[in-house]
Amino acid sequence: MAWCWCRWRRWRRWCRWRRVLLCVCTPCISLALLLVYIMLFLAMHSLSAVYNQENVHFVASGTLRNESFAKTFWNLNMHGDAIWNHLQLTIDRQFNPILRPKNITRGFEDGTFYEQGFSEVTDVKRKVSQLPQQMQEFVSSMQKRDYATVLQPDGACGAGAEQEKEPPLLLMAIKSTESHFKNRQAIRQTWGRAGWVAGQKWNSRDGGYVRRVFLLGKEDTEELGVDSSEFLQMESKRYGDILQWDFRDIFFNLTLKDVLFWSWFSRSCSRTRFVFKGDDDVFVNTPVMLTYLKDQLKKPQAHKTMEDFMVGDVIAAASPKRDNKSKYFIPDSFYKGLYPMYAGGGGVVYSGLLAKRLHNMSKRVNLFPIDDVYVGMCMFWLNTHPVHHPAFLTFDFPIKEEVELCSYHTILLVHKRSPHQVVQLWANMKKTKAQCWDVPLRETDKKKTQL
């Protein structure tokens, strides 16, 4: 009995202390858990804010659709000796929101992160000296983007109608040069007319307001043989559609036209729904283009898909040209790996929302000497890609298809055509409109299918 009595007293004492411990410790434990929860919430919210600021997606290599490009692009050991890859990887690591969340926005506006990338690649000067002369000149100005504007349209977002009753549906942004006056005139008189343009279906709801702007640099007066600046000023005053910057208008600087255009568009074209960006030697079926774009806006969840909308003649898994006689020659000492998926530069259409996202993303992607490939790189960083449409014929019609009566009514774009051909084609389109108004867009692409 004595032994049982002792055990009973110890049990009562233990129960009493347990109640005391529970009363004292439970609030402390609860408070500690609450603090941990708050800290985790704030950390996740902070990281989410970083992502949402630029709408950037960071994905592990090898998980995207173009897996081979993701792996080859991010592998430093594989491509660390290529100048562009090394410079870009340095920038990516410096401004990675996971590794350095506090540095994600620093250096975007003043361009200091480009200089930082060059400074961290210690042997870049030795590698550059071994490149061809044209490539050396490109690398020497790779980090420069603050070029002055020489000429710009008087009205907001290019030449257009004075009395627009709704936001512009399409801005025609056409890459041209000072000497290509005939090309610009042919476009102004045909597929690039500004103002209200009727669509394919001939009714008041089909069509939209169109704006127009030509993108130019400055040509070398000695190479051109004449100083065309005064004439270009007269042209700009007459038509109000010239946007010119103070940089050399050469092939490797075409990327600057995209980057500077995106910046200008973000400031001047807040309400424009779509952008056509193309060369001045293409033919565009504008009425059908407007109908096609209006149909895209009617699709379910269009307000979401417009953030990534880009359509054209898509080229996937392309390799850099290693032939030094090619216009597109890229030495393997400058860039290694496959190109990302991109739309052919002859002509591409993307949304105004995407143009602004490309502007933000381009601030953290080093310039590349081939403009359409660079746009594909920016799209890759946005974790999206252009969509192929067989009505974009950047490599012309298949054999015998062009001679068909309604062939030009089934396309959105064809490359390449002279100013005289553009005027003739536009006139023929008008003549055959009644016969071909209801033909559908090209739906098959034999060349792409074979590939």
Tab-separated table of C-alpha atoms in Angstrom:
chain	number	residue	atom	x	y	z
A	1	MET	CA	0.000	0.000	0.000
A	2	ALA	CA	2.813	2.415	0.876
A	3	TRP	CA	4.408	1.745	-2.507
A	4	CYS	CA	1.133	2.463	-4.317
A	5	TRP	CA	0.593	5.596	-2.294
A	6	CYS	CA	4.033	6.946	-3.295
A	7	ARG	CA	3.400	6.238	-6.986
A	8	TRP	CA	0.046	7.980	-6.787
A	9	ARG	CA	1.645	11.113	-5.218
A	10	ARG	CA	4.371	11.192	-7.854
A	11	TRP	CA	1.741	10.862	-10.573
A	12	ARG	CA	-0.254	13.778	-9.162
A	13	ARG	CA	2.911	15.857	-8.930
A	14	TRP	CA	3.868	15.057	-12.548
A	15	CYS	CA	0.376	15.923	-13.790
A	16	ARG	CA	0.495	19.215	-11.894
A	17	TRP	CA	3.853	20.180	-13.475
A	18	ARG	CA	2.687	19.085	-16.897
A	19	ARG	CA	-0.317	21.425	-16.654
A	20	VAL	CA	2.026	24.229	-15.611
A	21	LEU	CA	4.379	23.535	-18.533
A	22	LEU	CA	1.492	23.392	-20.970
A	23	CYS	CA	0.082	26.681	-19.708
A	24	VAL	CA	3.460	28.396	-19.934
A	25	CYS	CA	4.955	26.865	-23.099
A	26	THR	CA	1.920	26.614	-25.374
A	27	PRO	CA	1.678	30.404	-25.970
A	28	CYS	CA	5.449	30.560	-26.546
A	29	ILE	CA	5.380	27.732	-29.064
A	30	SER	CA	2.379	29.244	-30.823
A	31	LEU	CA	4.071	32.619	-30.997
A	32	ALA	CA	7.256	31.047	-32.405
A	33	LEU	CA	5.284	29.185	-35.076
A	34	LEU	CA	3.432	32.377	-35.960
A	35	LEU	CA	6.710	34.249	-36.382
A	36	VAL	CA	8.100	31.512	-38.625
A	37	TYR	CA	4.937	31.599	-40.745
A	38	ILE	CA	5.125	35.391	-41.090
A	39	MET	CA	8.783	35.223	-42.112
A	40	LEU	CA	8.062	32.581	-44.757
A	41	PHE	CA	5.103	34.563	-46.085
A	42	LEU	CA	7.142	37.749	-46.371
A	43	ALA	CA	9.978	35.911	-48.094
A	44	MET	CA	7.653	34.339	-50.660
A	45	HIS	CA	5.846	37.613	-51.212
A	46	SER	CA	9.148	39.412	-51.776
A	47	LEU	CA	10.316	36.827	-54.297
A	48	SER	CA	6.946	36.894	-56.032
A	49	ALA	CA	7.183	40.674	-56.344
A	50	VAL	CA	10.572	40.299	-57.974
A	51	TYR	CA	9.191	37.879	-60.555
A	52	ASN	CA	6.095	39.913	-61.297
A	53	GLN	CA	8.024	43.145	-61.732
A	54	GLU	CA	9.375	42.158	-65.130
A	55	ASN	CA	7.057	39.199	-65.736
A	56	VAL	CA	10.118	36.995	-66.138
A	57	HIS	CA	10.058	33.215	-65.863
A	58	PHE	CA	13.164	31.409	-64.671
A	59	VAL	CA	13.136	27.763	-65.652
A	60	ALA	CA	15.690	25.053	-65.093
A	61	SER	CA	17.724	24.204	-68.173
A	62	GLY	CA	16.409	21.388	-70.328
A	63	THR	CA	12.756	21.813	-69.283
A	64	LEU	CA	11.468	23.999	-72.107
A	65	ARG	CA	10.115	22.971	-75.483
A	66	ASN	CA	13.434	23.617	-77.205
A	67	GLU	CA	15.370	21.400	-74.782
A	68	SER	CA	18.576	21.267	-76.801
A	69	PHE	CA	18.834	25.047	-76.877
A	70	ALA	CA	18.180	25.335	-73.146
A	71	LYS	CA	20.940	22.857	-72.335
A	72	THR	CA	23.526	24.212	-74.754
A	73	PHE	CA	22.805	27.804	-73.862
A	74	TRP	CA	23.127	27.577	-70.085
A	75	ASN	CA	26.059	25.162	-69.885
A	76	LEU	CA	29.063	27.353	-69.091
A	77	ASN	CA	31.545	24.486	-69.335
A	78	MET	CA	30.389	23.743	-72.871
A	79	HIS	CA	30.297	27.300	-74.229
A	80	GLY	CA	32.312	29.318	-71.733
A	81	ASP	CA	34.938	30.148	-74.347
A	82	ALA	CA	32.398	31.836	-76.668
A	83	ILE	CA	32.307	35.588	-76.078
A	84	TRP	CA	28.561	36.186	-76.293
A	85	ASN	CA	27.607	33.142	-74.222
A	86	HIS	CA	30.097	34.029	-71.500
A	87	LEU	CA	29.030	37.679	-71.354
A	88	GLN	CA	25.362	36.755	-71.174
A	89	LEU	CA	25.902	34.125	-68.506
A	90	THR	CA	27.785	36.677	-66.410
A	91	ILE	CA	24.816	39.041	-66.630
A	92	ASP	CA	22.324	36.282	-65.842
A	93	ARG	CA	24.199	35.312	-62.714
A	94	GLN	CA	24.642	38.912	-61.609
A	95	PHE	CA	20.928	39.678	-61.866
A	96	ASN	CA	19.431	36.322	-60.999
A	97	PRO	CA	16.462	37.082	-58.662
A	98	ILE	CA	17.017	33.839	-56.770
A	99	LEU	CA	20.724	34.277	-56.138
A	100	ARG	CA	20.641	38.061	-55.689
A	101	PRO	CA	17.064	39.278	-55.189
A	102	LYS	CA	18.162	42.763	-54.119
A	103	ASN	CA	20.074	43.388	-57.352
A	104	ILE	CA	17.337	42.447	-59.821
A	105	THR	CA	16.559	46.013	-60.948
A	106	ARG	CA	19.901	47.665	-60.375
A	107	GLY	CA	21.665	48.696	-63.572
A	108	PHE	CA	18.732	48.187	-65.962
A	109	GLU	CA	18.205	51.817	-66.872
A	110	ASP	CA	21.782	53.137	-66.915
A	111	GLY	CA	23.285	50.072	-68.607
A	112	THR	CA	25.943	49.487	-65.942
A	113	PHE	CA	25.272	45.744	-65.946
A	114	TYR	CA	26.546	45.489	-69.552
A	115	GLU	CA	29.854	47.068	-68.557
A	116	GLN	CA	29.970	44.816	-65.518
A	117	GLY	CA	29.640	41.755	-67.750
A	118	PHE	CA	32.557	42.879	-69.905
A	119	SER	CA	34.724	43.581	-66.887
A	120	GLU	CA	34.164	40.105	-65.464
A	121	VAL	CA	35.221	38.324	-68.661
A	122	THR	CA	38.933	38.896	-68.251
A	123	ASP	CA	40.195	37.663	-71.623
A	124	VAL	CA	37.462	39.237	-73.782
A	125	LYS	CA	39.897	41.695	-75.419
A	126	ARG	CA	42.192	38.915	-76.580
A	127	LYS	CA	39.255	36.954	-78.014
A	128	VAL	CA	37.786	40.010	-79.744
A	129	SER	CA	41.090	40.774	-81.464
A	130	GLN	CA	40.860	37.413	-83.210
A	131	LEU	CA	37.384	38.101	-84.669
A	132	PRO	CA	36.715	39.445	-88.198
A	133	GLN	CA	36.782	43.247	-88.470
A	134	GLN	CA	33.008	43.640	-88.767
A	135	MET	CA	32.468	41.502	-85.678
A	136	GLN	CA	35.118	43.456	-83.770
A	137	GLU	CA	33.267	46.690	-84.515
A	138	PHE	CA	30.034	45.132	-83.299
A	139	VAL	CA	31.531	43.948	-80.007
A	140	SER	CA	33.159	47.341	-79.392
A	141	SER	CA	29.701	48.982	-79.257
A	142	MET	CA	27.727	46.007	-77.966
A	143	GLN	CA	26.827	47.671	-74.670
A	144	LYS	CA	25.792	51.026	-76.211
A	145	ARG	CA	22.094	51.755	-76.626
A	146	ASP	CA	21.680	55.446	-75.857
A	147	TYR	CA	21.600	56.741	-79.444
A	148	ALA	CA	20.055	60.140	-80.087
A	149	THR	CA	16.874	60.459	-82.136
A	150	VAL	CA	17.469	62.401	-85.368
A	151	LEU	CA	13.920	62.382	-86.782
A	152	GLN	CA	10.649	61.215	-85.294
A	153	PRO	CA	6.946	61.364	-86.217
A	154	ASP	CA	5.019	64.461	-85.183
A	155	GLY	CA	1.981	62.500	-84.029
A	156	ALA	CA	1.911	59.893	-81.320
A	157	CYS	CA	2.713	56.376	-82.515
A	158	GLY	CA	3.506	57.246	-86.124
A	159	ALA	CA	1.499	58.577	-89.048
A	160	GLY	CA	-2.206	57.857	-88.886
A	161	ALA	CA	-5.712	59.233	-89.055
A	162	GLU	CA	-6.372	62.527	-87.295
A	163	GLN	CA	-9.825	61.463	-86.115
A	164	GLU	CA	-9.524	57.913	-84.867
A	165	LYS	CA	-12.722	56.693	-83.238
A	166	GLU	CA	-10.999	53.755	-81.529
A	167	PRO	CA	-7.458	52.713	-80.597
A	168	PRO	CA	-5.210	51.738	-83.532
A	169	LEU	CA	-5.469	48.067	-84.382
A	170	LEU	CA	-2.095	47.830	-86.101
A	171	LEU	CA	1.165	49.751	-86.290
A	172	MET	CA	3.287	49.089	-89.375
A	173	ALA	CA	6.920	49.375	-88.204
A	174	ILE	CA	9.060	48.962	-91.319
A	175	LYS	CA	12.842	48.753	-91.360
A	176	SER	CA	14.212	50.923	-94.145
A	177	THR	CA	17.323	52.906	-95.108
A	178	GLU	CA	17.875	56.485	-96.255
A	179	SER	CA	18.376	55.476	-99.893
A	180	HIS	CA	15.212	53.330	-100.122
A	181	PHE	CA	12.801	56.172	-100.913
A	182	LYS	CA	11.117	54.193	-103.720
A	183	ASN	CA	10.402	51.329	-101.345
A	184	ARG	CA	8.793	53.667	-98.819
A	185	GLN	CA	6.681	55.381	-101.485
A	186	ALA	CA	5.408	52.067	-102.836
A	187	ILE	CA	4.441	50.998	-99.307
A	188	ARG	CA	2.686	54.313	-98.572
A	189	GLN	CA	0.609	53.940	-101.730
A	190	THR	CA	-0.301	50.288	-101.199
A	191	TRP	CA	-0.241	47.962	-98.202
A	192	GLY	CA	1.138	50.524	-95.743
A	193	ARG	CA	-1.587	53.158	-96.003
A	194	ALA	CA	-2.383	54.808	-92.672
A	195	GLY	CA	-5.849	55.596	-91.332
A	196	TRP	CA	-8.955	53.437	-91.495
A	197	VAL	CA	-8.379	50.320	-93.595
A	198	ALA	CA	-11.181	47.908	-94.478
A	199	GLY	CA	-10.728	44.227	-93.804
A	200	GLN	CA	-11.331	41.211	-95.980
A	201	LYS	CA	-15.093	41.010	-95.365
A	202	TRP	CA	-16.073	44.483	-96.606
A	203	ASN	CA	-18.195	45.477	-93.611
A	204	SER	CA	-17.862	48.354	-91.182
A	205	ARG	CA	-16.806	46.124	-88.275
A	206	ASP	CA	-14.130	44.324	-90.255
A	207	GLY	CA	-10.949	46.388	-90.393
A	208	GLY	CA	-9.326	48.945	-88.170
A	209	TYR	CA	-7.119	51.995	-87.839
A	210	VAL	CA	-3.569	51.585	-89.038
A	211	ARG	CA	-0.478	53.607	-88.093
A	212	ARG	CA	2.837	53.634	-89.979
A	213	VAL	CA	6.472	54.330	-89.118
A	214	PHE	CA	9.753	53.669	-90.936
A	215	LEU	CA	12.792	52.742	-88.835
A	216	LEU	CA	16.126	54.134	-90.023
A	217	GLY	CA	19.714	54.630	-88.932
A	218	LYS	CA	22.230	56.879	-90.686
A	219	GLU	CA	24.019	55.768	-93.842
A	220	ASP	CA	27.640	56.635	-94.535
A	221	THR	CA	27.628	59.717	-96.797
A	222	GLU	CA	30.849	58.681	-98.524
A	223	GLU	CA	29.579	55.188	-99.280
A	224	LEU	CA	26.201	56.520	-100.396
A	225	GLY	CA	27.811	59.153	-102.625
A	226	VAL	CA	25.383	61.880	-101.572
A	227	ASP	CA	24.170	63.569	-98.395
A	228	SER	CA	20.480	62.640	-98.207
A	229	SER	CA	19.814	64.146	-94.766
A	230	GLU	CA	18.121	67.287	-96.134
A	231	PHE	CA	15.929	65.256	-98.464
A	232	LEU	CA	15.015	62.893	-95.615
A	233	GLN	CA	13.988	65.860	-93.460
A	234	MET	CA	11.665	67.021	-96.251
A	235	GLU	CA	10.229	63.515	-96.516
A	236	SER	CA	9.701	63.375	-92.763
A	237	LYS	CA	7.940	66.734	-92.778
A	238	ARG	CA	5.736	65.670	-95.676
A	239	TYR	CA	4.660	62.242	-94.414
A	240	GLY	CA	5.391	62.320	-90.664
A	241	ASP	CA	6.373	58.652	-90.570
A	242	ILE	CA	10.189	58.647	-90.199
A	243	LEU	CA	11.860	57.449	-86.989
A	244	GLN	CA	15.639	57.786	-87.325
A	245	TRP	CA	18.459	57.305	-84.819
A	246	ASP	CA	22.078	58.393	-84.881
A	247	PHE	CA	23.840	55.069	-85.498
A	248	ARG	CA	25.402	53.486	-88.596
A	249	ASP	CA	22.745	51.766	-90.675
A	250	ILE	CA	24.556	48.493	-91.357
A	251	PHE	CA	23.383	44.876	-91.198
A	252	PHE	CA	24.832	44.117	-87.758
A	253	ASN	CA	23.051	47.183	-86.321
A	254	LEU	CA	19.562	46.075	-87.358
A	255	THR	CA	19.085	44.733	-83.827
A	256	LEU	CA	19.321	48.315	-82.572
A	257	LYS	CA	16.219	49.158	-84.589
A	258	ASP	CA	14.254	46.547	-82.635
A	259	VAL	CA	15.580	47.610	-79.233
A	260	LEU	CA	15.151	51.352	-79.818
A	261	PHE	CA	11.763	50.833	-81.461
A	262	TRP	CA	10.494	48.887	-78.424
A	263	SER	CA	11.581	51.747	-76.203
A	264	TRP	CA	9.835	54.332	-78.418
A	265	PHE	CA	6.722	52.150	-78.712
A	266	SER	CA	6.473	51.754	-74.919
A	267	ARG	CA	6.476	55.546	-74.555
A	268	SER	CA	4.312	56.532	-77.537
A	269	CYS	CA	1.928	53.676	-78.388
A	270	SER	CA	0.196	52.654	-75.183
A	271	ARG	CA	-3.137	51.873	-76.874
A	272	THR	CA	-1.984	50.096	-80.068
A	273	ARG	CA	-3.117	46.471	-80.171
A	274	PHE	CA	-0.659	44.906	-82.660
A	275	VAL	CA	2.667	45.600	-84.349
A	276	PHE	CA	3.786	44.454	-87.763
A	277	LYS	CA	7.575	44.611	-87.899
A	278	GLY	CA	9.085	43.893	-91.292
A	279	ASP	CA	11.426	44.920	-94.085
A	280	ASP	CA	10.690	47.437	-96.825
A	281	ASP	CA	10.964	44.796	-99.562
A	282	VAL	CA	7.981	42.653	-98.576
A	283	PHE	CA	4.365	42.610	-99.747
A	284	VAL	CA	1.670	42.495	-97.061
A	285	ASN	CA	-1.987	41.588	-97.574
A	286	THR	CA	-3.208	44.262	-95.157
A	287	PRO	CA	-7.005	43.678	-95.424
A	288	VAL	CA	-6.614	39.973	-94.657
A	289	MET	CA	-4.084	40.786	-91.943
A	290	LEU	CA	-6.590	43.056	-90.166
A	291	THR	CA	-9.331	40.431	-90.385
A	292	TYR	CA	-6.962	37.793	-89.022
A	293	LEU	CA	-5.965	40.002	-86.074
A	294	LYS	CA	-9.573	40.865	-85.262
A	295	ASP	CA	-10.345	37.152	-85.172
A	296	GLN	CA	-7.500	36.629	-82.677
A	297	LEU	CA	-9.080	39.172	-80.335
A	298	LYS	CA	-12.366	37.249	-80.411
A	299	LYS	CA	-10.834	33.985	-79.220
A	300	PRO	CA	-11.443	32.739	-75.652
A	301	GLN	CA	-8.957	34.072	-73.095
A	302	ALA	CA	-7.577	36.499	-75.690
A	303	HIS	CA	-6.636	38.978	-72.961
A	304	LYS	CA	-4.199	36.385	-71.613
A	305	THR	CA	-2.823	35.016	-74.866
A	306	MET	CA	-2.038	38.536	-76.089
A	307	GLU	CA	0.815	38.789	-73.583
A	308	ASP	CA	2.763	36.198	-75.615
A	309	PHE	CA	1.248	36.684	-79.074
A	310	MET	CA	3.771	36.550	-81.928
A	311	VAL	CA	3.133	34.922	-85.298
A	312	GLY	CA	5.273	34.524	-88.407
A	313	ASP	CA	7.432	32.115	-90.367
A	314	VAL	CA	9.053	30.281	-87.461
A	315	ILE	CA	12.509	28.741	-87.701
A	316	ALA	CA	13.427	26.186	-85.038
A	317	ALA	CA	16.737	24.608	-83.961
A	318	ALA	CA	18.775	26.612	-86.476
A	319	SER	CA	22.557	26.578	-86.307
A	320	PRO	CA	24.736	29.678	-86.761
A	321	LYS	CA	26.276	30.124	-90.213
A	322	ARG	CA	29.981	29.252	-90.016
A	323	ASP	CA	30.785	30.124	-93.627
A	324	ASN	CA	32.773	33.379	-93.498
A	325	LYS	CA	31.392	34.347	-96.927
A	326	SER	CA	27.821	34.355	-95.641
A	327	LYS	CA	26.024	37.548	-94.709
A	328	TYR	CA	24.958	35.796	-91.500
A	329	PHE	CA	28.420	34.509	-90.567
A	330	ILE	CA	28.890	34.069	-86.802
A	331	PRO	CA	32.284	32.697	-85.639
A	332	ASP	CA	32.146	29.924	-83.047
A	333	SER	CA	34.510	31.993	-80.911
A	334	PHE	CA	31.691	34.558	-80.607
A	335	TYR	CA	28.636	32.288	-80.158
A	336	LYS	CA	28.152	28.554	-79.691
A	337	GLY	CA	25.037	26.451	-79.529
A	338	LEU	CA	21.781	26.418	-81.454
A	339	TYR	CA	19.661	29.496	-81.979
A	340	PRO	CA	16.369	29.708	-80.085
A	341	MET	CA	13.106	29.400	-81.967
A	342	TYR	CA	12.550	32.661	-83.874
A	343	ALA	CA	10.340	34.189	-86.561
A	344	GLY	CA	11.969	35.134	-89.868
A	345	GLY	CA	12.858	38.818	-89.942
A	346	GLY	CA	11.155	39.541	-93.284
A	347	GLY	CA	7.918	40.110	-91.405
A	348	VAL	CA	6.363	39.206	-88.073
A	349	VAL	CA	3.295	40.313	-86.099
A	350	TYR	CA	3.134	40.598	-82.321
A	351	SER	CA	0.871	42.231	-79.765
A	352	GLY	CA	1.428	45.644	-78.246
A	353	LEU	CA	1.558	43.992	-74.834
A	354	LEU	CA	4.388	41.729	-75.972
A	355	ALA	CA	6.271	44.696	-77.463
A	356	LYS	CA	6.401	46.276	-74.014
A	357	ARG	CA	7.521	43.011	-72.412
A	358	LEU	CA	10.244	42.660	-75.056
A	359	HIS	CA	11.384	46.181	-74.230
A	360	ASN	CA	11.814	45.283	-70.563
A	361	MET	CA	13.475	41.961	-71.294
A	362	SER	CA	15.889	43.395	-73.860
A	363	LYS	CA	17.508	45.378	-71.054
A	364	ARG	CA	19.004	42.170	-69.689
A	365	VAL	CA	19.987	40.443	-72.935
A	366	ASN	CA	23.212	41.406	-74.701
A	367	LEU	CA	22.779	42.586	-78.278
A	368	PHE	CA	23.277	39.987	-80.996
A	369	PRO	CA	24.285	40.890	-84.582
A	370	ILE	CA	21.312	39.121	-86.249
A	371	ASP	CA	18.072	40.922	-85.439
A	372	ASP	CA	15.464	38.171	-85.807
A	373	VAL	CA	17.609	35.763	-83.771
A	374	TYR	CA	17.893	38.415	-81.043
A	375	VAL	CA	14.105	38.745	-80.878
A	376	GLY	CA	13.962	34.967	-80.471
A	377	MET	CA	16.447	35.203	-77.599
A	378	CYS	CA	14.290	37.769	-75.810
A	379	MET	CA	11.259	35.534	-76.341
A	380	PHE	CA	13.189	32.611	-74.859
A	381	TRP	CA	13.929	34.623	-71.716
A	382	LEU	CA	10.219	35.408	-71.462
A	383	ASN	CA	9.595	31.639	-71.512
A	384	THR	CA	7.486	31.836	-74.659
A	385	HIS	CA	7.945	31.400	-78.400
A	386	PRO	CA	6.488	32.616	-81.710
A	387	VAL	CA	3.775	30.601	-83.471
A	388	HIS	CA	4.262	29.474	-87.049
A	389	HIS	CA	1.700	30.430	-89.691
A	390	PRO	CA	2.048	29.158	-93.303
A	391	ALA	CA	0.608	32.430	-94.667
A	392	PHE	CA	3.941	34.148	-93.890
A	393	LEU	CA	6.093	33.376	-96.934
A	394	THR	CA	9.480	34.832	-96.068
A	395	PHE	CA	11.067	32.433	-98.580
A	396	ASP	CA	8.513	33.065	-101.361
A	397	PHE	CA	5.803	30.820	-102.825
A	398	PRO	CA	6.301	27.131	-103.488
A	399	ILE	CA	6.800	26.289	-107.152
A	400	LYS	CA	3.720	26.918	-109.398
A	401	GLU	CA	1.524	28.157	-106.515
A	402	GLU	CA	2.079	31.860	-107.224
A	403	VAL	CA	0.443	31.712	-110.682
A	404	GLU	CA	-2.935	30.689	-109.255
A	405	LEU	CA	-5.635	33.379	-109.507
A	406	CYS	CA	-6.194	33.853	-105.763
A	407	SER	CA	-2.712	32.958	-104.512
A	408	TYR	CA	-1.974	36.409	-103.057
A	409	HIS	CA	-5.333	36.460	-101.287
A	410	THR	CA	-4.349	33.380	-99.271
A	411	ILE	CA	-1.224	34.911	-97.712
A	412	LEU	CA	-0.405	37.506	-95.098
A	413	LEU	CA	3.103	38.309	-96.345
A	414	VAL	CA	5.567	37.392	-99.070
A	415	HIS	CA	9.263	38.274	-99.364
A	416	LYS	CA	10.813	39.657	-101.406
A	417	ARG	CA	9.335	42.170	-103.892
A	418	SER	CA	10.598	45.312	-105.634
A	419	PRO	CA	8.711	48.649	-105.389
A	420	HIS	CA	7.393	48.162	-108.951
A	421	GLN	CA	6.181	44.649	-108.123
A	422	VAL	CA	4.488	45.874	-104.930
A	423	VAL	CA	2.449	48.455	-106.851
A	424	GLN	CA	1.490	45.899	-109.518
A	425	LEU	CA	0.503	43.274	-106.955
A	426	TRP	CA	-1.676	45.757	-105.078
A	427	ALA	CA	-3.498	46.669	-108.279
A	428	ASN	CA	-4.032	42.987	-109.145
A	429	MET	CA	-5.352	42.322	-105.643
A	430	LYS	CA	-8.013	44.976	-106.191
A	431	LYS	CA	-9.010	43.490	-109.548
A	432	THR	CA	-9.455	39.981	-108.176
A	433	LYS	CA	-11.003	40.938	-104.828
A	434	ALA	CA	-14.586	40.143	-105.865
A	435	GLN	CA	-13.560	36.688	-107.073
A	436	CYS	CA	-11.282	35.829	-104.157
A	437	TRP	CA	-12.726	37.640	-101.128
A	438	ASP	CA	-13.745	34.449	-99.291
A	439	VAL	CA	-10.695	32.241	-99.930
A	440	PRO	CA	-9.107	30.969	-96.695
A	441	LEU	CA	-5.551	31.611	-95.586
A	442	ARG	CA	-2.916	29.042	-96.425
A	443	GLU	CA	-3.231	26.167	-93.965
A	444	THR	CA	-0.504	23.838	-95.165
A	445	ASP	CA	3.145	24.427	-95.794
A	446	LYS	CA	4.662	21.643	-97.880
A	447	LYS	CA	8.191	22.860	-97.261
A	448	LYS	CA	7.748	22.895	-93.485
A	449	THR	CA	5.980	19.507	-93.575
A	450	GLN	CA	8.879	17.928	-95.463
A	451	LEU	CA	11.377	19.402	-93.025
